Amino acid sequence: MNLSERIKKLAEQHFDDLVATRRHLHSHPELSFEEYETTKFIANKLQENGYDLQAITETGGYIDIKGKNPSSKIIALRGDIDALPILEQNQVEYKSKNEGKMHACGHDVHTTCLLGAVRILDELKDEFEGTVRCIFQPGEEKLPGGASIMIKNGVLQNPKVEKILGQHVMPLIDAGKVGFRSGLYMASADEIYIRVLGKGGHGAHPHQNIDPVAIAAQIITQLQTVVSRHAKPSIPTVLSIGKVIANGATNIIPDEVYMEGTFRTYDEEWRMRAHTLIEKMCNDIAEAHGATCEAEVRKGYPFLKNDEDLSNNARMWAVEYLGEENVEDLEIWPAGEDFAYYSQEIPACFYRLGTRNQELGITSMLHTPTFDIDEKALKVGSGLMAWLALKELSPTLNPSPKDKDQS
Ligand code: NI
C-alpha cells in the first residue's frame, strides 16, 4: 500500500472519532478570544496522542510533530477554533448548546481536521523529514485577529517556520472536493465610518438649513470613483456603503447622516492611499456645502496572497491524493481572513475544503444560522492536510510502492 492509500485508510479508521470530535465542538461553540473550554478539549485530544499543547496566547496554542531529522525543515498547519455570535437554527442533535453562539464559519471542522491530521502525522512520523507545527488559533473572527497576536508572540519562530498551510470550509464546493488558488486570493477588509454634520430644519425651507442627506448622497456616489477612477485596473478593489441613517421625516431635514461601509483590495500601498483619498473626499464634499464630516477608515486584516510555488505544488499533490476530478480552481474571494497575516510573513497556502451536499440539503452559506456540512468532508480534510504536510516536507515521497504494511 502506498503512502496516500495509508493516509486514506487512517482517515477512514478515524472517521467515527472525527465526527464525534466535530459534533462536540459544534455543540460547544465559544466566541473569539474566549475559547477556554475549546482549548481544554483540544489539549485533552492532543494528550491522547502524547502531545502537550504549548500555550502562546491565552487560548489556543501549538504542538510540534517531529519526523526524522526534525530540524531539517519546519512547516506549519493552521486551524482556527472560534465561533460566531449567531443563534443556530439547525435542528440537529449536535446543535449549539451555547445559545446565541454558533460554529457558522466551520471552525469546528478546521479544528477537527487538524486534530485528525495530528493523529495521522504522528502515526507516520517515520515517513517524513522535518517538523510539522500544528497551530490551533483563536480569535479569527475578531480584530485584531488571533493570527496577528500569535505571530507577535512568536508562533512562527523557534525554530523558524518556513511555510504554512491553512484549510477552510467552502459550502459552494461539494463534499469530497477541494479548491486551490495561487496568487491573490482574499482581500484586505477595512471598515468605513462617516458622519455628515449639517443643520437640520423644516423640509420646506432647505435654503435655511445645511442638508446632510443631499451631501451624503453625493459622498456615496463620489466614493464609487475611488474604485472606478483611482484604483489601478489590475488591483481588484471593492467599496460598498451598507448603512445609511438619516433620521429625518417627509418634512424634516435631519442634523446629521451616519454611514458605514467596507473597503477591500489587494495591495498594501494602494490600500493606504485609498484610505486617505476616502477621508479627503468625504471632508471636501461636506466642506463645499458648508457642512462638516467625520470620516474614518479602520484597518482590518491585510490581503491574503497564496504563494505561487507552494500553492501550485499543493494543488498538484491534492490531485495525486484525490484525483483531478476532485480538485477545483478558485476565483478571487474578496472576504477577509486573518490567515492573511501569515501570508504576509512567509510563503502560505490557504485552500478550500468542500462541504456541500445538495441531496442532503446542505447548501447554506458561511455565517448563516443554518450553515452545516456533509461530515464526509472530515475524512478528506484530515487526510489531505496530513498528505500535503508530508509532501511539502519530503517532496520525493513516491505515492507508489513503499509498503511497510505488506507483511
Ligand atoms: Ni472562517
mmCIF file of C-alpha atoms and ligand atoms in Angstrom, residues 78 80 82 84 104-107 110 140-141 168-169 336-337 350 352 366-367, ligand 1:
data_model
loop_
_atom_site.group_PDB
_atom_site.id
_atom_site.type_symbol
_atom_site.label_atom_id
_atom_site.label_comp_id
_atom_site.label_asym_id
_atom_site.label_seq_id
_atom_site.Cartn_x
_atom_site.Cartn_y
_atom_site.Cartn_z
ATOM 1 C CA ARG A 78 -3.195 26.114 10.965
ATOM 2 C CA ASP A 80 -8.861 28.324 13.744
ATOM 3 C CA ASP A 82 -13.540 30.296 17.420
ATOM 4 C CA LEU A 84 -19.683 33.448 15.864
ATOM 5 C CA ALA A 104 -21.283 29.085 11.479
ATOM 6 C CA CYS A 105 -17.930 29.507 9.756
ATOM 7 C CA GLY A 106 -16.844 25.874 10.109
ATOM 8 C CA HIS A 107 -14.000 26.463 12.548
ATOM 9 C CA HIS A 110 -10.967 23.156 10.833
ATOM 10 C CA GLU A 140 -10.100 34.606 13.715
ATOM 11 C CA GLU A 141 -13.456 36.370 13.660
ATOM 12 C CA HIS A 168 -11.233 26.494 5.228
ATOM 13 C CA VAL A 169 -14.669 25.012 4.573
ATOM 14 C CA GLY A 336 -11.292 38.970 4.822
ATOM 15 C CA GLU A 337 -9.396 36.263 6.728
ATOM 16 C CA PHE A 350 -4.983 28.850 2.055
ATOM 17 C CA ARG A 352 -10.864 25.293 0.477
ATOM 18 C CA LEU A 366 -20.990 30.670 5.841
ATOM 19 C CA HIS A 367 -22.094 32.963 8.684
HETATM 20 NI NI NI B 1 -13.731 31.338 8.862
#
